[in-house]
Short mmCIF file of C-alpha atoms in Angstrom, two decimals:
data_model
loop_
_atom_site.label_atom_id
_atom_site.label_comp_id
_atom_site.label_asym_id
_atom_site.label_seq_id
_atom_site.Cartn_x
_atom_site.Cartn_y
_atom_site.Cartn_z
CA UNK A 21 0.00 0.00 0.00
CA UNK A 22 1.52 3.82 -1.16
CA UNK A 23 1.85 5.54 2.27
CA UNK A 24 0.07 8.63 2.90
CA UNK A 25 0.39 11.21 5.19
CA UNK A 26 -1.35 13.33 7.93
CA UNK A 27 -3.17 16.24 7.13
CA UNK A 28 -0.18 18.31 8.98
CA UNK A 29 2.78 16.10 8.45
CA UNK A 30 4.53 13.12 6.49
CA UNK A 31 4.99 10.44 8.80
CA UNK A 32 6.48 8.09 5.92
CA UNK A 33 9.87 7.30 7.69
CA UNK A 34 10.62 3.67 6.84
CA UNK A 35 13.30 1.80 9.30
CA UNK A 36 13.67 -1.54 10.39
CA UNK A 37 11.62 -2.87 13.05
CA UNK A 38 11.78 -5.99 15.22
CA UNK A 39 8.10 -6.92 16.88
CA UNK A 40 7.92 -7.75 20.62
CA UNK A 41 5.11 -9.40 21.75
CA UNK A 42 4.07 -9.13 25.75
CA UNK A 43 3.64 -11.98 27.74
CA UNK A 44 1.25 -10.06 30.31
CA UNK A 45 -2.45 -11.25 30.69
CA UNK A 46 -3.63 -11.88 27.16
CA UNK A 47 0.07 -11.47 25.54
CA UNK A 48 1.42 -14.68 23.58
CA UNK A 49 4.74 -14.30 25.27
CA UNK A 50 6.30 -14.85 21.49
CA UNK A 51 9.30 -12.41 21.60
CA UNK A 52 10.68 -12.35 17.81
CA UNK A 53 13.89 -9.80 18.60
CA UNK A 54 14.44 -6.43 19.60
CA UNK A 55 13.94 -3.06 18.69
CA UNK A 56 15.75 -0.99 16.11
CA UNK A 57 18.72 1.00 17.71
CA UNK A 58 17.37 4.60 18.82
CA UNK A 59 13.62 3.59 17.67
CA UNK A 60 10.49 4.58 19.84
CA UNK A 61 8.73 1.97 21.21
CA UNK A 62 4.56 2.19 21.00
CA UNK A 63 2.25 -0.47 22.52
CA UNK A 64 -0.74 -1.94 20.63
CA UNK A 65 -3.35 -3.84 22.62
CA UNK A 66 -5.50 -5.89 20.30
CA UNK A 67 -8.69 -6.63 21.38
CA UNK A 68 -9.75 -10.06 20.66
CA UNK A 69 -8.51 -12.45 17.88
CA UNK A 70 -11.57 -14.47 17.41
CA UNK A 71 -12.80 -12.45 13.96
CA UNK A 72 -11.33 -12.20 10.39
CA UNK A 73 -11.14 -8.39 11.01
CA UNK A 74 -9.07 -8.24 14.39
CA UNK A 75 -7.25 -11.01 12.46
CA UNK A 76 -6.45 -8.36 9.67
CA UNK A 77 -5.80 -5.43 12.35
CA UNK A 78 -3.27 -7.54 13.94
CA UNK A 79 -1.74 -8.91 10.65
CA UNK A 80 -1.40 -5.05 9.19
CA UNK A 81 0.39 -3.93 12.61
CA UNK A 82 3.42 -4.63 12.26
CA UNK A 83 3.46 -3.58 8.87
CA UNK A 84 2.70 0.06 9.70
CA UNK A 85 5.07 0.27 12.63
CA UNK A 86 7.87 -0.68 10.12
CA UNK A 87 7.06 1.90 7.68
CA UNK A 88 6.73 4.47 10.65
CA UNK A 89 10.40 3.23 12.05
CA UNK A 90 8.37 2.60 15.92
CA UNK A 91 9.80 -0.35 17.75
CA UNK A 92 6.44 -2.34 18.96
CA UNK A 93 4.95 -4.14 21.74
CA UNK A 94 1.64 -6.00 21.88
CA UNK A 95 -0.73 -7.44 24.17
CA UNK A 96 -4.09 -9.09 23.73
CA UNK A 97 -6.65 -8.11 25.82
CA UNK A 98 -9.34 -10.75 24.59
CA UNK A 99 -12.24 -8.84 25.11
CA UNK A 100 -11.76 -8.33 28.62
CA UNK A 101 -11.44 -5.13 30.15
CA UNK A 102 -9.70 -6.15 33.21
CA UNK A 103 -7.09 -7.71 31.03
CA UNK A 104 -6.91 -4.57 28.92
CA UNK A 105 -6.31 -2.51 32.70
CA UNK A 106 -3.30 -5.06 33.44
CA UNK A 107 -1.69 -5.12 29.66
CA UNK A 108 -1.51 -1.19 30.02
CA UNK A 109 0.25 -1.52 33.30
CA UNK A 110 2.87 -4.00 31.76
CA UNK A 111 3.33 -1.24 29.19
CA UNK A 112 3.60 1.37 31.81
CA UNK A 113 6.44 -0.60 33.14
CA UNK A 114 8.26 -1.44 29.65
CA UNK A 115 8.66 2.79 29.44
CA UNK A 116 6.26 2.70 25.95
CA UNK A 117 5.70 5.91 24.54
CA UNK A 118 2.45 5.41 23.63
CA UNK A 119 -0.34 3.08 23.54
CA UNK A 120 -3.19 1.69 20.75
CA UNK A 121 -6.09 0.12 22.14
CA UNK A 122 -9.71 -0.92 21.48
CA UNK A 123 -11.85 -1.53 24.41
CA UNK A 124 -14.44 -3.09 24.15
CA UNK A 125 -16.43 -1.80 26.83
CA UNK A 126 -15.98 2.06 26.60
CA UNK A 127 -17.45 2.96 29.80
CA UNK A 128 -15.00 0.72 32.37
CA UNK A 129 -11.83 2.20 30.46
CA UNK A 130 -11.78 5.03 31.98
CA UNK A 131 -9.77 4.24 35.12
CA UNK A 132 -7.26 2.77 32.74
CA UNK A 133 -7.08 6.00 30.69
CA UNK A 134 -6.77 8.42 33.88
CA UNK A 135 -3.29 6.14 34.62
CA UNK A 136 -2.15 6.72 31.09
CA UNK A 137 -2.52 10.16 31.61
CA UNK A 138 -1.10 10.18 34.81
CA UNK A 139 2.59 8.67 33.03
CA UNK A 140 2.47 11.14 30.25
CA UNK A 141 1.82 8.35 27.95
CA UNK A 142 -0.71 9.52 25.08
CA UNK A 143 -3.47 7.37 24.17
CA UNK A 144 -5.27 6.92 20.45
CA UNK A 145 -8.07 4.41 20.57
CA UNK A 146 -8.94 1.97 17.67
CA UNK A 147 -12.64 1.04 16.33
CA UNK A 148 -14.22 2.61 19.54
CA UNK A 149 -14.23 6.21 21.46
CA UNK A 150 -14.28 5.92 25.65
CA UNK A 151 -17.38 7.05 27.00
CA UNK A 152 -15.10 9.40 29.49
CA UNK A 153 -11.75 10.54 29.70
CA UNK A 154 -8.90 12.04 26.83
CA UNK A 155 -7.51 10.67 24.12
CA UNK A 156 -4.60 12.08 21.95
CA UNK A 157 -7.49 10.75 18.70
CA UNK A 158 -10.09 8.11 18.37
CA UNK A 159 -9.66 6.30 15.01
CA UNK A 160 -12.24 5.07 13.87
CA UNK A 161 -15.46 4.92 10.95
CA UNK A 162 -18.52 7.16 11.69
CA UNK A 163 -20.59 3.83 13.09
CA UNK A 164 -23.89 5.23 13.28
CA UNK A 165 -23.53 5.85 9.23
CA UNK A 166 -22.42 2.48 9.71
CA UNK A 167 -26.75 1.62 10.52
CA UNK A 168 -27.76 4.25 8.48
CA UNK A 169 -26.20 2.92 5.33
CA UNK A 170 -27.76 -0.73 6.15
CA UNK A 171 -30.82 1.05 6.82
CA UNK A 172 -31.04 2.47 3.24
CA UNK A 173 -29.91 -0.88 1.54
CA UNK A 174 -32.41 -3.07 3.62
CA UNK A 175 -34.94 -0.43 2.85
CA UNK A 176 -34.15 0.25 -1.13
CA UNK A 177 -34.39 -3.61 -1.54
CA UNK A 178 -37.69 -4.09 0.62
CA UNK A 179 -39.49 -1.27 -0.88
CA UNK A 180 -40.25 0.13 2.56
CA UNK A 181 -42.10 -3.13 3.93
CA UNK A 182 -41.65 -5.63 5.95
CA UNK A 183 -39.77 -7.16 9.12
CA UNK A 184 -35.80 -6.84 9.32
CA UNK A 185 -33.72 -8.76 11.79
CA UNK A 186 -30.84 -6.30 13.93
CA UNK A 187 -28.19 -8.43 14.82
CA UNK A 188 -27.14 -5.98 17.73
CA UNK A 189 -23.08 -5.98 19.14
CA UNK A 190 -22.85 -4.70 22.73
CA UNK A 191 -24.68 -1.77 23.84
CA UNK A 192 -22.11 -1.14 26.04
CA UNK A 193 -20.10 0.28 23.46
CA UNK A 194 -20.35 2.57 21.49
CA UNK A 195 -20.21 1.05 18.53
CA UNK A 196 -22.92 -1.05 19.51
CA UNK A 197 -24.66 2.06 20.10
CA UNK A 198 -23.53 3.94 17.40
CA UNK A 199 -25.03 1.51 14.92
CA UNK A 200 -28.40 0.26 16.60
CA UNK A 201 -29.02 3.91 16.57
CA UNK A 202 -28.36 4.97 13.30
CA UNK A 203 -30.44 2.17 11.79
CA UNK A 204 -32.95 2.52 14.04
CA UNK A 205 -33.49 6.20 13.40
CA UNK A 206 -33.19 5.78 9.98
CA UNK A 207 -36.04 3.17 9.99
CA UNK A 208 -38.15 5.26 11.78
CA UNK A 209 -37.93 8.36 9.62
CA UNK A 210 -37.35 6.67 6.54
CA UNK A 211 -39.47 3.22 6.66
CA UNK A 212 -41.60 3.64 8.78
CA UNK A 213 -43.76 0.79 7.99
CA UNK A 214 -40.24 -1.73 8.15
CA UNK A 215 -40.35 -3.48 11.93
CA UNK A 216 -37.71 -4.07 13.26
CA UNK A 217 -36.61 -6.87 15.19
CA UNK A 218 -33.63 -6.10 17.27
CA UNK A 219 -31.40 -9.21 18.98
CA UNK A 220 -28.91 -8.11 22.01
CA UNK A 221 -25.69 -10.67 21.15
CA UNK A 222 -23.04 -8.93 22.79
CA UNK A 223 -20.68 -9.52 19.57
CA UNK A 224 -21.17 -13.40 20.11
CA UNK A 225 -21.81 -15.57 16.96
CA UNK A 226 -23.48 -18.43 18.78
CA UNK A 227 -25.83 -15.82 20.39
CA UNK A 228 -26.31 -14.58 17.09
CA UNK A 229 -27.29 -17.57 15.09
CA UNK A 230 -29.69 -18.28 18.28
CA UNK A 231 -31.72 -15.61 18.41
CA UNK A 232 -31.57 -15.21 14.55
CA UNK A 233 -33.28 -18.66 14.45
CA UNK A 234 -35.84 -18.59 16.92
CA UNK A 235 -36.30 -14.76 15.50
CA UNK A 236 -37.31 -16.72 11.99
CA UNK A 237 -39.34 -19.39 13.85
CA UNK A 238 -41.72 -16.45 15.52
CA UNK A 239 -41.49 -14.74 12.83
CA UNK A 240 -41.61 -16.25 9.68
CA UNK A 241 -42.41 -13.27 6.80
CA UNK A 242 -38.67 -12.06 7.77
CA UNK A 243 -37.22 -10.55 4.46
CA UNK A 244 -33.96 -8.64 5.88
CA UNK A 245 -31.09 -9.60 8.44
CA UNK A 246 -28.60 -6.20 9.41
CA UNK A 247 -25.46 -8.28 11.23
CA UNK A 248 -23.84 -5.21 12.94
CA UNK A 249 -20.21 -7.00 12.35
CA UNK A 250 -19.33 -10.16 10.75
CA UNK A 251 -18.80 -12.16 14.03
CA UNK A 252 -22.01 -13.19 13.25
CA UNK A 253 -21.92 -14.21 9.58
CA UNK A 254 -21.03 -17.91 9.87
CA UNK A 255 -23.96 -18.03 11.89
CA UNK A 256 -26.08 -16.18 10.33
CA UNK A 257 -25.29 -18.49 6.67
CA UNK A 258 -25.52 -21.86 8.71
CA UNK A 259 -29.19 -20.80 10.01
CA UNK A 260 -30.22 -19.55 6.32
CA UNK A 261 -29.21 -23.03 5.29
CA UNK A 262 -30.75 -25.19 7.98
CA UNK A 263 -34.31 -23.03 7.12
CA UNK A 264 -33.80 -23.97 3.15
CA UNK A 265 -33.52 -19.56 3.13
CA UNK A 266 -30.24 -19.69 1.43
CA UNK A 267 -31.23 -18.88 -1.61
CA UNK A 268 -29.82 -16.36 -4.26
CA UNK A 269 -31.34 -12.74 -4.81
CA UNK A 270 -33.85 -13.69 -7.60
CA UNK A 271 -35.59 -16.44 -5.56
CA UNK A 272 -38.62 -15.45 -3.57
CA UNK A 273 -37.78 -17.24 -0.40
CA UNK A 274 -34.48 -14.77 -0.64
CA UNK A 275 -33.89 -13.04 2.81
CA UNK A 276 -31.35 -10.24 2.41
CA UNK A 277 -28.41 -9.63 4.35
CA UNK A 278 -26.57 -7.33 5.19
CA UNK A 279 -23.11 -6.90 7.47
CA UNK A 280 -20.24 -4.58 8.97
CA UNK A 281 -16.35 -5.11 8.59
CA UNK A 282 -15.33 -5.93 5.15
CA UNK A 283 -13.60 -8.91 5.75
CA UNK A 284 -12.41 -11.07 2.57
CA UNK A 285 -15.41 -13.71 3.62
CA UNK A 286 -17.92 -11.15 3.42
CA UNK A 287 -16.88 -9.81 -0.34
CA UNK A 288 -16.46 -13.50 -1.11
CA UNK A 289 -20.10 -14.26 -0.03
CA UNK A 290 -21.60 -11.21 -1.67
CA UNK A 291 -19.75 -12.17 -5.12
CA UNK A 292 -21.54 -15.39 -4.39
CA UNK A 293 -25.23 -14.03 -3.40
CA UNK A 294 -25.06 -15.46 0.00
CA UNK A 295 -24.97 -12.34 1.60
CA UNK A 296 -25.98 -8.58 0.32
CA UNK A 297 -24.01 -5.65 1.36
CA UNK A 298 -21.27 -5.07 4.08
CA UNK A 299 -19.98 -1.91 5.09
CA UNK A 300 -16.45 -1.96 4.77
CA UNK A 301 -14.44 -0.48 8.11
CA UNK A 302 -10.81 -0.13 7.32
CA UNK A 303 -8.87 -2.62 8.88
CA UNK A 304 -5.83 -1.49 7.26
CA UNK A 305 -6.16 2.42 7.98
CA UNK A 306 -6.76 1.65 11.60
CA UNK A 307 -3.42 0.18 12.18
CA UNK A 308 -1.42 2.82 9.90
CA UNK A 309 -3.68 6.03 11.55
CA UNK A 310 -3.63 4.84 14.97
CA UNK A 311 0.21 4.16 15.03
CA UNK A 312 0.72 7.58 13.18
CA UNK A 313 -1.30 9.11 15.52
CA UNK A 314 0.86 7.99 18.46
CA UNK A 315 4.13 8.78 16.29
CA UNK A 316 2.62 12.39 16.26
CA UNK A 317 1.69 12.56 19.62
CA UNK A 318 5.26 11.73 20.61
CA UNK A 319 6.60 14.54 18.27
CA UNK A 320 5.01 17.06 20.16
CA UNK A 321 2.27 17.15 17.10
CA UNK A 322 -1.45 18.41 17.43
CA UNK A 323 -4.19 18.76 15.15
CA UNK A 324 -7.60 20.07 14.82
CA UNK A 325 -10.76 19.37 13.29
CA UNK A 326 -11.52 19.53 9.74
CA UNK A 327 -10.70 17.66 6.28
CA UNK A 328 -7.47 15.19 6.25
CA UNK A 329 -5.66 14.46 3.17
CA UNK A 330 -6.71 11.20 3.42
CA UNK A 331 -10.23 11.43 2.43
CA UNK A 332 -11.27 11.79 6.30
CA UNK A 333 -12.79 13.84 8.77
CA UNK A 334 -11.81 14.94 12.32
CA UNK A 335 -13.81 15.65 14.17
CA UNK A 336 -14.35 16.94 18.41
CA UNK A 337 -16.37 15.01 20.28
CA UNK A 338 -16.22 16.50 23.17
CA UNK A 339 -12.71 18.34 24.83
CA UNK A 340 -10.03 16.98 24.88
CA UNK A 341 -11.40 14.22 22.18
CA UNK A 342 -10.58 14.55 18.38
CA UNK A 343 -12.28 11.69 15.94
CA UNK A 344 -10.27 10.53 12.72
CA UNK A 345 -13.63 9.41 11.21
CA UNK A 346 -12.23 7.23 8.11
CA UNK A 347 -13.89 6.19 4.83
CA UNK A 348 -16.32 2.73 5.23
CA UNK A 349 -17.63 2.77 1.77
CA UNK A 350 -21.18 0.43 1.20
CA UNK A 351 -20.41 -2.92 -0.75
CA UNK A 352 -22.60 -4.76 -2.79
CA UNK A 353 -22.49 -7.12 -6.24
CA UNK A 354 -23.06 -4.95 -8.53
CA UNK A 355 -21.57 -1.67 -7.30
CA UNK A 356 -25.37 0.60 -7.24
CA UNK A 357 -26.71 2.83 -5.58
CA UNK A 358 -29.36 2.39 -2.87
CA UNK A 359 -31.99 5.45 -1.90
CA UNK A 360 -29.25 7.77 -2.08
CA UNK A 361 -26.19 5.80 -0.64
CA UNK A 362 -23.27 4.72 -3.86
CA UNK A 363 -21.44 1.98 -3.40
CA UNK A 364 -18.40 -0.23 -4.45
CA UNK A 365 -18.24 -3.24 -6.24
CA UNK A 366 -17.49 -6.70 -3.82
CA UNK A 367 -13.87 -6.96 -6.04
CA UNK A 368 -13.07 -3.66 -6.32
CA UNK A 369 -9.20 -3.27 -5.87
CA UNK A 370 -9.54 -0.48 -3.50
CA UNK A 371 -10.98 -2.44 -1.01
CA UNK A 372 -8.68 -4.20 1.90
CA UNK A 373 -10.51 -7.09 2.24
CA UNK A 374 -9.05 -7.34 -1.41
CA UNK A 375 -6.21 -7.15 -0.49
CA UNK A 376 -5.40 -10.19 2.19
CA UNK A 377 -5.28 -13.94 1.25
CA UNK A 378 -7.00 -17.04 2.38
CA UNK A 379 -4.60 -17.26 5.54
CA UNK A 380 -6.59 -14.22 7.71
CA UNK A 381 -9.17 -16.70 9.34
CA UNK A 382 -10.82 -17.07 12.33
CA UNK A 383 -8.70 -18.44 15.24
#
């Protein structure tokens, strides 16, 4: 990928790197050399590594750190935010410069993030914003467009009628928010004579595929399922099957689906008329912006809302909290246009789910 750089500086310096990996709650304990002579070292906490798009986010971060000439150190927090509070403690005490994470739950974090602060060590958070506290940025996608753009696909193709399925992540955070919102607003002021149906699965595919089944048993006129990330598409297909619903887009019995990430399953599946549309969230830009964010932050850098040169926005959330809110185009088969919303083809080049192999599976 051709680097690019901040809106206010070039942060293309390529060195070597050597990766460390952590062997503190959640760390592998793999430890594959160490870091460049004079190089600063940045922490990354990775979330979970149960999905094909924390699979990618972890694959591309290394990459970026090389091309940005920062010595790394992970953890993996595995969706646990006590985990998350003792990884940034082990960073604390390996002198990192700065820290990546992605909690999970956005509320509990803050402790965590007062400590941070407390060292001096600057903060950018991937995929999700902390309900409380600063940040040096947030990188992430503008999630409740995330719901709206569903919204308008699910609605385009149901002509306003009918009973969609919501999939919901966890409400407590705020991209589980974010996008149960955004499609549920845009239902009610767009379709308002769509119900929907919306299933808490706190980002857990076997939850999913449970309530999406006995969701199809009560109700059986379903036409629509909105997955709010593709944890839940394996799921989602195997249930489709089971119910003889699997069915391509010209068949009657056809229930369209529709997901969030991107992932190189999801563009195969749409290419294949298993699934619909995905939202694409840039697994590829969140490792290179959140790891030039923290090589900014350690160059004394600052910025301020308004138009990137890398076809972004930040924006403030609140003080002391700027948002990188990064491109997450709509995908579908044949690259339309849905009540107002364009989209990209499923093997369009410009996408990074087109861009990784076979090998980023599930773990």
């Amino acid at each position: 990928m051709k680097s690019r750089c901040l809106r206010y500086s070039c942060l293309g310096a390529v060195s070597a790197l050597a990766v460390t990996t952590l062997s503190a709650c959640g760390g592998s304990g793999a430890d594959s050399g160490g870091d460049p002579a004079g190089a600063q070292v940045v922490g990354v906490d990775y979330p979970r590594s149960d999905t094909d798009f924390w699979n990618s986010y972890i694959k591309y971060t290394p990459q970026f750190a090389k091309e940005l000439g920062l010595g790394l150190k992970t953890t993996n927090s595995q969706n646990d935010v006590g985990k998350l509070a003792a990884n940034a403690q082990t960073f604390i005490s390996h002198g990192v410069k700065g820290v990546a994470m992605a909690p999970q739950d956005t509320a509990a974090i803050a402790p965590t993030l007062q400590q941070m602060a407390a060292q001096k060590i600057p903060v950018v958070t991937v995929d999700t914003r902390p309900d409380t506290g600063k940040v040096y940025m947030v990188v992430r996608a503008d999630n409740r467009a995330f719901g709206e753009k569903a919204c308008r696909y699910l609605g385009a193709k149901l002509g306003g009628q009918g009973k969609v399925v919501m999939l919901e992540g966890d409400l407590a955070s705020i991209n589980g928010r974010d996008r149960t919102e955004g499609f549920n607003d845009c239902m009610n002021e767009h379709y308002p004579e769509i119900t929907v149906l919306g299933q808490a699965t706190n980002w857990d595919g076997t939850v999913a595929a449970q309530k999406l089944q006995a969701a199809l048993t009560a109700h059986p006129d379903i036409k629509g399922v909105y997955m709010q990330a593709s944890f839940a598409l394996s799921g989602t297909l195997h249930v489709l099957k089971q119910q003889g619903l699997l069915v391509g887009p010209k068949d009657k019995k056809h229930i369209f689906v529709v997901s969030n990430d991107g992932t190189p399953e999801e563009l195969r599946r749409i290419a294949e008329g298993k699934i619909d549309a995905t939202v694409s969230q840039p697994a590829d830009l969140y490792a290179k912006y959140a790891l030039s964010y923290l090589k900014a932050a350690i160059e004394g850098k600052t910025f301020k809302p308004g138009k990137t040169d890398h076809d972004s926005t930040i924006v403030k959330v609140r003080d002391g909290v700027l948002e990188d809110q990064l491109s997450a185009p709509l995908v579908t088969a044949d690259g339309g246009t849905y009540d107002g919303v364009p989209s990209l083809k499923s093997d369009d080049t410009s996408l990074w789910g087109n861009t990784l192999g076979p090998e980023v599976t599930r773990k």
